[in-house]
Short mmCIF file of C-alpha atoms in Angstrom, two decimals:
data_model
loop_
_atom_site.label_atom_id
_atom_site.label_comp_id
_atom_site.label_asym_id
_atom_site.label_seq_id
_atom_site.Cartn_x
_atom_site.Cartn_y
_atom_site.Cartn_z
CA UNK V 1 -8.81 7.71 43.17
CA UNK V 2 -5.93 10.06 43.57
CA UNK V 3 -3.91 10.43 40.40
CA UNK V 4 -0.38 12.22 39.49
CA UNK V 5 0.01 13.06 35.91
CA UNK V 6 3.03 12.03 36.09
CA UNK V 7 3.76 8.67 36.87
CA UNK V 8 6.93 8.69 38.01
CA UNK V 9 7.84 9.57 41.53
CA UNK V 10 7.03 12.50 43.37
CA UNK V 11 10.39 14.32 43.91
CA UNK V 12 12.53 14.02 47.23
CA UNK V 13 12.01 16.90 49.16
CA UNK V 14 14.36 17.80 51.37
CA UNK V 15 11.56 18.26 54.19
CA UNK V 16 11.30 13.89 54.05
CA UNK V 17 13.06 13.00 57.14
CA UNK V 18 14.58 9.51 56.98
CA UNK V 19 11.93 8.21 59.46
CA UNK V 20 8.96 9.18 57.38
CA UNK V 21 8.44 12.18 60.28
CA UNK V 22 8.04 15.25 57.96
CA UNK V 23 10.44 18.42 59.08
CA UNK V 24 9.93 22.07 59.31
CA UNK V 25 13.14 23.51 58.93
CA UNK V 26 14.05 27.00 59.70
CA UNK V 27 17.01 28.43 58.51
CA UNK V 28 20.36 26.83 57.20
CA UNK V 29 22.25 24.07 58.71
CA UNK V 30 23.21 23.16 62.04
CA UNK V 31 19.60 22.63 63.34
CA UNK V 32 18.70 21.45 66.77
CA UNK V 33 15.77 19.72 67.92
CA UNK V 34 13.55 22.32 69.55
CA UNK V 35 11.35 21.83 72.62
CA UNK V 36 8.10 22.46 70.58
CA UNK V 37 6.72 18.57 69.74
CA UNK V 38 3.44 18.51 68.35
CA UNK V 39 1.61 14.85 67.21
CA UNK V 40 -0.76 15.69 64.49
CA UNK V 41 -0.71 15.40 60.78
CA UNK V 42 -0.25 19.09 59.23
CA UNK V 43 -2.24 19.73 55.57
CA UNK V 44 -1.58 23.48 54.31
CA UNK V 45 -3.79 24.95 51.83
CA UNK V 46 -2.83 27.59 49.90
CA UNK V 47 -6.00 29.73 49.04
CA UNK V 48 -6.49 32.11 45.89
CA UNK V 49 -8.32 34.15 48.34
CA UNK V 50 -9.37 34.28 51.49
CA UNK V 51 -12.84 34.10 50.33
CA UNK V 52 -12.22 30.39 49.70
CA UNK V 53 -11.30 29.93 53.79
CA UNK V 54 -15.23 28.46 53.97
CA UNK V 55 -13.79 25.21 51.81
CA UNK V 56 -11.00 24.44 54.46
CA UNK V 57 -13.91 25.32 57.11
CA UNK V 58 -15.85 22.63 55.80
CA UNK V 59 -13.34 19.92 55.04
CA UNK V 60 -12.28 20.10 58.70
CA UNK V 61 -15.72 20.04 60.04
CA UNK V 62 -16.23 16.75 57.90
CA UNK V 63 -13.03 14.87 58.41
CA UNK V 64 -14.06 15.33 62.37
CA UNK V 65 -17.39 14.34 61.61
CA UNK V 66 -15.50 11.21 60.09
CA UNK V 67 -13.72 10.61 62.94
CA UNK V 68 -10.65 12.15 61.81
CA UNK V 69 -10.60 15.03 64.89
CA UNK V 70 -9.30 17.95 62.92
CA UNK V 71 -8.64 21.64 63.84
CA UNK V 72 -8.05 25.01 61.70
CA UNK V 73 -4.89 26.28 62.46
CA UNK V 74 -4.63 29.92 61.09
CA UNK V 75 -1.26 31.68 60.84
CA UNK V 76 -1.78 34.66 58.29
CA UNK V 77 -1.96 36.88 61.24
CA UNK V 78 1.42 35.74 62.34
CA UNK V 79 3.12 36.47 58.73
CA UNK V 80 4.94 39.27 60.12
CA UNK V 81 6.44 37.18 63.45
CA UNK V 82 9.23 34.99 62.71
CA UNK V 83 8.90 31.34 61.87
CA UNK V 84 9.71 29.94 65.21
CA UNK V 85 6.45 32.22 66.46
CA UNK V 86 4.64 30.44 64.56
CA UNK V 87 6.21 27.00 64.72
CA UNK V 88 5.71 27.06 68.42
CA UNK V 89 2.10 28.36 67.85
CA UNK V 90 1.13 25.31 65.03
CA UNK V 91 3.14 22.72 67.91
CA UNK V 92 0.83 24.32 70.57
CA UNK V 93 -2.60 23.49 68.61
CA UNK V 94 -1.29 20.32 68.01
CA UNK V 95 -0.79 19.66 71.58
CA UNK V 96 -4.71 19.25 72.12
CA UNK V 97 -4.63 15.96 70.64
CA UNK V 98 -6.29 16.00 66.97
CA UNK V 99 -5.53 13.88 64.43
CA UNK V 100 -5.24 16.37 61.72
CA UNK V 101 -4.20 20.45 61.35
CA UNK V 102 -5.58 22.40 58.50
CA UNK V 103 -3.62 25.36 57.88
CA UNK V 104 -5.04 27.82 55.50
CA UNK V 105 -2.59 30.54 54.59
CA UNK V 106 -3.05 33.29 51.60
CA UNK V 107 0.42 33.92 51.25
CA UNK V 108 2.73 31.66 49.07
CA UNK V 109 5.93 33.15 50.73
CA UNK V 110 4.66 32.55 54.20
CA UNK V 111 4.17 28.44 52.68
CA UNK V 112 7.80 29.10 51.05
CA UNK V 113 9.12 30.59 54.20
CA UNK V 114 7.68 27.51 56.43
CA UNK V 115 9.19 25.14 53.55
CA UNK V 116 6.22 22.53 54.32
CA UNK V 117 6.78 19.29 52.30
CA UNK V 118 3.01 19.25 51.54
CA UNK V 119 0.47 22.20 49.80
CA UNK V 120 -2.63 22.36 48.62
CA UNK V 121 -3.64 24.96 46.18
CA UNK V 122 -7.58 25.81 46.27
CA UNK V 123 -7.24 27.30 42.31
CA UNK V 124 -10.54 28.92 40.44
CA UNK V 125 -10.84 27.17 37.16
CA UNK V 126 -10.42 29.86 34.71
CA UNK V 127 -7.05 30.52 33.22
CA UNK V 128 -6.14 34.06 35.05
CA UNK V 129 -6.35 31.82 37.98
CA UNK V 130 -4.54 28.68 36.35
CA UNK V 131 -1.52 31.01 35.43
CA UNK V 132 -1.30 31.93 39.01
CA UNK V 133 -1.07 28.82 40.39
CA UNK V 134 1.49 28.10 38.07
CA UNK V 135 3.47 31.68 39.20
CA UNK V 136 2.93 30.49 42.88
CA UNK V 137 4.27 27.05 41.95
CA UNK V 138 7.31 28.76 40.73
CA UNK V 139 7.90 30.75 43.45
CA UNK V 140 7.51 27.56 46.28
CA UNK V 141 9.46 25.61 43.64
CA UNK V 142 12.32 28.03 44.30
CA UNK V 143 13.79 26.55 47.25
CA UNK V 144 12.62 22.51 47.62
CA UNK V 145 9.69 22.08 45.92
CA UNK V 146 6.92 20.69 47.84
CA UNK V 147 4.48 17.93 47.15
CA UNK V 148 1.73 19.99 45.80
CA UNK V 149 -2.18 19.12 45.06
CA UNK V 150 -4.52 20.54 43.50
CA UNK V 151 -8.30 21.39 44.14
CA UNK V 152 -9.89 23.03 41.40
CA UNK V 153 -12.58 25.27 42.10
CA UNK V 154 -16.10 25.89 40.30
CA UNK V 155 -15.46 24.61 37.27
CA UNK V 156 -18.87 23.67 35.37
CA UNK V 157 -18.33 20.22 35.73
CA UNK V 158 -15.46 17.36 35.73
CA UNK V 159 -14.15 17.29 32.01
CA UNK V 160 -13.89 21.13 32.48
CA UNK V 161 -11.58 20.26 35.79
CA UNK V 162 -9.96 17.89 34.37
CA UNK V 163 -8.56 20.41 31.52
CA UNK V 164 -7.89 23.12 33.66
CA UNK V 165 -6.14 20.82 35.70
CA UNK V 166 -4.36 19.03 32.77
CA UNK V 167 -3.21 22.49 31.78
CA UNK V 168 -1.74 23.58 34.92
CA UNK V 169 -0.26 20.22 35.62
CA UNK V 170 1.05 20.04 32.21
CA UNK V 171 2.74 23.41 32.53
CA UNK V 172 4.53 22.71 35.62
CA UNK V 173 5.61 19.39 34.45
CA UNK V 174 6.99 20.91 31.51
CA UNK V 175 8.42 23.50 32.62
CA UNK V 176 9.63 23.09 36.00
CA UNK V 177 9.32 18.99 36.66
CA UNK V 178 6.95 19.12 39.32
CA UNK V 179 4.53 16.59 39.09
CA UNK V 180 1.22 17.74 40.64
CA UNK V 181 -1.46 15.64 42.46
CA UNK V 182 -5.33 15.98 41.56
CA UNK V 183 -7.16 16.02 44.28
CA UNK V 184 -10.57 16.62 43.28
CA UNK V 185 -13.05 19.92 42.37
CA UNK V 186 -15.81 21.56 43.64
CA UNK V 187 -18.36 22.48 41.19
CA UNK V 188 -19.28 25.75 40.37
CA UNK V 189 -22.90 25.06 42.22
CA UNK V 190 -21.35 24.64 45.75
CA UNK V 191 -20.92 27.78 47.50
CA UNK V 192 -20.62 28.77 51.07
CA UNK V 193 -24.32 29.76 50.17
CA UNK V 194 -25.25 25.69 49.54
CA UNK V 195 -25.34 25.26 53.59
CA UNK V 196 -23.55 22.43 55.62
CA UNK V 197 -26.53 20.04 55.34
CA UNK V 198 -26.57 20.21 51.24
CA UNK V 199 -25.71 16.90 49.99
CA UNK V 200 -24.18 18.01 46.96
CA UNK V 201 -21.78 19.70 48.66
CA UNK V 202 -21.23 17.12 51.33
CA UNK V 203 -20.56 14.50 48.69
CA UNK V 204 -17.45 16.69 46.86
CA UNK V 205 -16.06 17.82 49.91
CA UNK V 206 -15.77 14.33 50.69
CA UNK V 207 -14.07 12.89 47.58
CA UNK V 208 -11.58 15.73 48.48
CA UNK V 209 -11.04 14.05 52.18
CA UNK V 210 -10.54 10.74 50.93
CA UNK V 211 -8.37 11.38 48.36
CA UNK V 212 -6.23 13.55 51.04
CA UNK V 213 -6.14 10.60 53.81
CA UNK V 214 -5.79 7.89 51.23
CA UNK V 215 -2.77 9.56 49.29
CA UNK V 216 -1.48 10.46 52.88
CA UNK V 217 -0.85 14.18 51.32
CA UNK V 218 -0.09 15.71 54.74
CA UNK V 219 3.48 16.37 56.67
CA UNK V 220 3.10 13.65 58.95
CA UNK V 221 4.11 14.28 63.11
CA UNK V 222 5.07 17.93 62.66
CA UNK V 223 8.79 18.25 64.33
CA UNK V 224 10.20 21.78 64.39
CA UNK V 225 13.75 22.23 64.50
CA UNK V 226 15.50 25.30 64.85
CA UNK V 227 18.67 26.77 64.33
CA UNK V 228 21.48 26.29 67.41
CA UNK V 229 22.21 28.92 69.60
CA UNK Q 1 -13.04 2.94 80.34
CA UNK Q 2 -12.08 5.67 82.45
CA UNK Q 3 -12.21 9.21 81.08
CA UNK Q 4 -11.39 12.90 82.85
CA UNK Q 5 -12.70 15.99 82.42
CA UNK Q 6 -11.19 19.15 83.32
CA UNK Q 7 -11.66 22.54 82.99
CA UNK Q 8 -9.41 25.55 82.39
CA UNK Q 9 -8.93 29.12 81.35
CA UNK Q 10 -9.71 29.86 77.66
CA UNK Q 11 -5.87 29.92 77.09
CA UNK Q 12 -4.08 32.49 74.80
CA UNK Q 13 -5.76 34.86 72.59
CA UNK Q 14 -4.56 32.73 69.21
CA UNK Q 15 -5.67 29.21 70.52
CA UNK Q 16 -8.98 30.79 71.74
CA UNK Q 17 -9.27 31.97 67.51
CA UNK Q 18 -8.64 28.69 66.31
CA UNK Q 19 -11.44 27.10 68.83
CA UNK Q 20 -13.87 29.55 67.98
CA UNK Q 21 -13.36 29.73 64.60
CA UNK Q 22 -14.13 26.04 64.65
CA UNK Q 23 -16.88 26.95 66.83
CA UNK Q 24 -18.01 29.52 63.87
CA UNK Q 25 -22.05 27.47 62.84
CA UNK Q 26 -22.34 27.92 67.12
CA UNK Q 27 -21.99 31.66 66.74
CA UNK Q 28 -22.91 33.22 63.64
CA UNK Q 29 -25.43 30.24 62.52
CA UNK Q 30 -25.68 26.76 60.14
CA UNK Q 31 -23.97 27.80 56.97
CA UNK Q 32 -21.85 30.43 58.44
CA UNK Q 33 -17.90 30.52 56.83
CA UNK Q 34 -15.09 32.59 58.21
CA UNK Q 35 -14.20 35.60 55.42
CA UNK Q 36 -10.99 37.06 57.33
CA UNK Q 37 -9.58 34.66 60.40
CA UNK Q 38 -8.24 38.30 61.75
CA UNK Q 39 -9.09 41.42 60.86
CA UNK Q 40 -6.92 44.51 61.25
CA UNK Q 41 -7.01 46.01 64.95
CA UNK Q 42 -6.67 45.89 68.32
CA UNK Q 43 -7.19 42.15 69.18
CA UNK Q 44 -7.90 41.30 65.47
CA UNK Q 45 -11.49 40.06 65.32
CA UNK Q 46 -12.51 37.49 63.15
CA UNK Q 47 -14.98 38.47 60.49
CA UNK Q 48 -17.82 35.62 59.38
CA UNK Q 49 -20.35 35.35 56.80
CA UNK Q 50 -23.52 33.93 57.97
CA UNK Q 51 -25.68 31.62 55.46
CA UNK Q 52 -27.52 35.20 54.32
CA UNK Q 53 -24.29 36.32 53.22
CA UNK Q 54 -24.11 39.21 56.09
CA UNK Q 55 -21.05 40.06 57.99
CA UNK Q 56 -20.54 38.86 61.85
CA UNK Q 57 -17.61 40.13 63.91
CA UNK Q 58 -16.85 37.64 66.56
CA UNK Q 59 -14.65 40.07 68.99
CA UNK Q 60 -12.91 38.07 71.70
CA UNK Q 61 -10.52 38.63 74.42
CA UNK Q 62 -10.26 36.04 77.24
CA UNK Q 63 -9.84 37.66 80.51
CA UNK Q 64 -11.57 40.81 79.48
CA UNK Q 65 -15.35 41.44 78.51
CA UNK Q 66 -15.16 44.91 78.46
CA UNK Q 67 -12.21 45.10 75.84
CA UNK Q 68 -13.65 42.30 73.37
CA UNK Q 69 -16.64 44.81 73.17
CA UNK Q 70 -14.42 47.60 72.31
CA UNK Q 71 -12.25 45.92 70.11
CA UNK Q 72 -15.86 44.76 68.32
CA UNK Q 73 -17.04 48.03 68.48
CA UNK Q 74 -14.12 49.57 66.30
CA UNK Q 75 -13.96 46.61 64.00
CA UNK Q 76 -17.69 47.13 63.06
CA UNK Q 77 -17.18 50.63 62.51
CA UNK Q 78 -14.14 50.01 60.52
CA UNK Q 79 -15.65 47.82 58.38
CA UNK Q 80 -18.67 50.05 57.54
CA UNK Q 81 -16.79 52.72 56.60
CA UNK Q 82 -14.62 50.34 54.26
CA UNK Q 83 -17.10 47.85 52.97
CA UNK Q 84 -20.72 49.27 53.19
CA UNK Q 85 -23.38 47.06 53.14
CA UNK Q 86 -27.20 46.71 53.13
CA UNK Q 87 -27.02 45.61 56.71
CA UNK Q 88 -24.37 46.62 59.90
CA UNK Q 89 -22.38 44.02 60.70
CA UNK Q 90 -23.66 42.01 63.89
CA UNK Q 91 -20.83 41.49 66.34
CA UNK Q 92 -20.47 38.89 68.51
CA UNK Q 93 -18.28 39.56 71.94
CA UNK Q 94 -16.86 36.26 73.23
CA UNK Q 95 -15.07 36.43 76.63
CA UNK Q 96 -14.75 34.65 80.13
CA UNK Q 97 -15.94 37.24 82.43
CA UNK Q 98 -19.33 38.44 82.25
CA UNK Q 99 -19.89 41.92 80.91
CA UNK Q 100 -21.06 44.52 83.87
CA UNK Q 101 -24.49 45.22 82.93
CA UNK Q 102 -25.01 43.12 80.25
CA UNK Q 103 -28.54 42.95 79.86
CA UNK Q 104 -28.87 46.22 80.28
CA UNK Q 105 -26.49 46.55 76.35
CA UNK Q 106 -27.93 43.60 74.83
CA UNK Q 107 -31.35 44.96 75.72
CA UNK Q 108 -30.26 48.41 73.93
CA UNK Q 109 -28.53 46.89 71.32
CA UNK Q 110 -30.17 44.48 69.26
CA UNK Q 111 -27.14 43.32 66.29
CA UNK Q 112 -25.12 42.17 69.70
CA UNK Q 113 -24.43 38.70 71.45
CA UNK Q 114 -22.22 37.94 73.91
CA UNK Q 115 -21.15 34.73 75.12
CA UNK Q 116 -18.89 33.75 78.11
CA UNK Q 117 -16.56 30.88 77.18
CA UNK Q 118 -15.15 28.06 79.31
CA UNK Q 119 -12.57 25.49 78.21
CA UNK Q 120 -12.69 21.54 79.11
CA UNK Q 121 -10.20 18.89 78.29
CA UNK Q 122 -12.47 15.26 78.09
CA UNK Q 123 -9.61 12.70 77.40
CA UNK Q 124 -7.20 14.97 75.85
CA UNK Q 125 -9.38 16.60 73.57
CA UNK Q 126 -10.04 20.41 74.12
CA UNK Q 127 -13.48 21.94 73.69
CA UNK Q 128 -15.12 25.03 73.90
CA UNK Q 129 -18.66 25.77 76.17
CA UNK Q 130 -20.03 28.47 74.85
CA UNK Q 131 -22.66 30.21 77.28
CA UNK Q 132 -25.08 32.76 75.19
CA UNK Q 133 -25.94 35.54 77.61
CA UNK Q 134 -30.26 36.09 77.48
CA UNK Q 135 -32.45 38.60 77.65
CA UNK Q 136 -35.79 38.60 78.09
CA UNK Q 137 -36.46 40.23 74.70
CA UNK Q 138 -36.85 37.69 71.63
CA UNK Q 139 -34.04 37.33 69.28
CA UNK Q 140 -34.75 38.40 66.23
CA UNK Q 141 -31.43 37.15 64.34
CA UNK Q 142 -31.88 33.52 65.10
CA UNK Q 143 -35.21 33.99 62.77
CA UNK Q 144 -34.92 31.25 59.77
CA UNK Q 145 -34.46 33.34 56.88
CA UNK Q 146 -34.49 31.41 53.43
CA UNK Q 147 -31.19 30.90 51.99
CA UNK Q 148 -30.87 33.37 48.76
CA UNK Q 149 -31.27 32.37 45.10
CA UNK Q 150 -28.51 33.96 43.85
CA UNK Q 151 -24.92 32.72 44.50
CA UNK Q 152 -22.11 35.20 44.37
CA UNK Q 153 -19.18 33.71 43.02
CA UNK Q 154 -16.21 33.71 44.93
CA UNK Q 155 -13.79 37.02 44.48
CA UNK Q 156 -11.38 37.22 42.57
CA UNK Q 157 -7.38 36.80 43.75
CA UNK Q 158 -6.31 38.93 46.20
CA UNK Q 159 -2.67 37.69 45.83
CA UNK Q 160 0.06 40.50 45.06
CA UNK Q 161 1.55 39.59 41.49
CA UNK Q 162 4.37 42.13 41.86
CA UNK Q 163 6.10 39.63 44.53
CA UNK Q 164 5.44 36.41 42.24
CA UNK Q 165 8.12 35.47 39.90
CA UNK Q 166 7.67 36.49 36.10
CA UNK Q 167 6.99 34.13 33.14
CA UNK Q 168 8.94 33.36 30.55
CA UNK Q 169 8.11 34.11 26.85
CA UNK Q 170 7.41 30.24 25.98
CA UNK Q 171 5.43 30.26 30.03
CA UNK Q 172 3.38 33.22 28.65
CA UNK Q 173 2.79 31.89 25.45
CA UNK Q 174 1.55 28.22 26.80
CA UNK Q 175 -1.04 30.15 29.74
CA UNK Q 176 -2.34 32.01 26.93
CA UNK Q 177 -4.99 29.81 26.12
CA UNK Q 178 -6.75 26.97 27.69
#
């Protein structure tokens, strides 16, 4: 089961729309409804690297495979375009009719830039990696901060995920009130190199799914907006 | 229950990335994982790792055979001259016209596959035919290998620290130590 650290409420984003329909917004107030429309729940992932794209790769093949149709949306390559590019390039994927988006990006200023009300950091369990995290936290937390999970990656086993977790978590909490959501881990003995069919890997990956569908950690029916005239 | 299947065109160059980088265990093999969803270049190839841990360049360009094996051609060499490795990378040319004389390169060049892709809608959801051109010579890359017994472990960040905000004294002092 998904837990926060913190047990009170998540903060109120400003991305929460009043109907429970997440928002993109682009730029400052007044915003107008654009023609872009895309059903589809949206889950960013912020990677460490993009050596970890194989993880979002795999949890998209297996929430399909569990009849969740999913699709990878990837918009690194559109970092230099400006955010209505892309908008109208995430509400044309979602066009096709799947159930979920996966967005991987590298960049925590294109996810600050975007101001998504949902992120998940992939974060390597050592504490190089953990401090980060907590930098790229900081920096999304600049604006409205986001509901943010957290995967923790190759650890040696749970307890040490757990404290590298507790660590980060703590930190943020403490120092900039942003409760963070645990998500799961992937052992340090599932690699891209484990193959689809291991069952090791399977069986992670799919703790991660649940606890992303059952805490609903995604941005709902994506709605772009965009600033009048 | 009534269903419909149509096809189409491939569509744009980005929507034909995101289908065939879902599409990635079809081209480059079970186990394969995408390293860089677009690398540098003229129509920004997408570079793979198969199970073996060796590079694939899946080149693309929808209407145009001829300039997703360029575009493939100049990624490859790019990427040996950057990132040497035991083994050329294999590159992969996707498009929706057929390649004049194809057997006639894949028979010469034996790291290439080409596939010509077609697009159906079945009830609203998209999906990708992928058609693997033949020759008549065996291919030697879909060979099981065995998977190997050492696991890299993944790189380190590649995330610019410059453009991330700084830490406070109290913030440095608590990331100190686990």
């Amino acid at each position: 089961m998904s837990t926060h650290l913190n047990p009170m409420q998540p903060q109120q984003t400003d991305s929460a729309s009043p109907t429970g329909t997440a928002r993109i917004g682009l730029t400052d107030k007044p915003q107008t409804r654009s023609t872009y429309r895309a059903d589809g729940k949206l889950i960013p992932f912020l990677l460490d690297s993009a050596e970890q794209s194989w993880i979002t790769h795999d949890l998209c093949k297996l929430l399909t495979r569990r009849n969740h149709s999913s699709i990878l949306c990837h918009v690194d390559e559109l970092a230099s375009t400006t955010e209505a590019q892309i908008f109208e390039h995430l509400a044309r994927q979602g066009a096709s009719g799947y159930e979920y988006r996966l967005l991987p990006v590298t960049s925590p200023q294109l996810i600050k830039r975007l101001r998504l009300s949902h992120v998940v950091l992939l974060v390597p369990a050592n504490l190089d990696a953990i401090c980060l995290a907590y930098q790229r936290i900081k920096l999304l937390a600049e604006e409205t901060t986001p509901e943010i999970g957290i995967v923790m990656v190759g650890p040696r086993d749970q307890h040490a995920a757990w404290r590298y977790f507790r660590k980060l978590a703590v930190g943020t909490l403490r120092y900039l009130d942003i409760p963070l959501l645990n998500l799961g881990f992937l052992p340090n003995q599932i690699t891209p190199q484990c193959g689809p069919a291991d069952h090791h890997r399977d069986n992670f990956l799919t703790r991660i799914s649940e606890r992303l569908l059952r805490s609903e950690f995604h941005t709902g029916n994506l709605e772009v907006y965009r600033k009048s005239g | 229950m009534k269903s419909s299947v149509t096809s189409s065109d491939p569509g744009d160059l980005e929507e034909l990335r995101t289908l065939l980088i879902n599409s990635a265990e079809k081209l480059a093999g079970p186990g394969a994982f995408i390293l860089k969803p677009g690398l540098p270049g003229d129509g920004s190839p997408i570079l793979m790792h198969n199970a073996e841990h060796q590079p694939v360049v899946i080149s693309f360009d929808p209407g145009n055979g001829e300039t997703a094996l360029i575009n493939g051609l100049r990624a490859v060499e790019r990427l040996t001259a950057t990132r040497p490795e035991p083994q050329p990378a294999r590159l992969v040319v996707v498009s929706q016209t057929l390649l004049p004389a194809s057997t006639t390169i894949l028979a010469n060049c034996s790291r290439l596959q080409l596939y010509v892709v077609r697009r159906q809608e079945i009830n609203d959801t998209t999906r990708l035919w992928l058609d693997r051109v033949q020759t008549d010579t065996p291919d030697e890359s879909a060979a099981e290998q065995p998977l190997p017994e050492d696991r890299p472990t993944l790189a380190k960040s590649s995330i610019d620290a410059d453009s991330l905000p700084a830490l406070s004294e109290e913030e440095a002092s608590y990331f100190r130590q686990l």
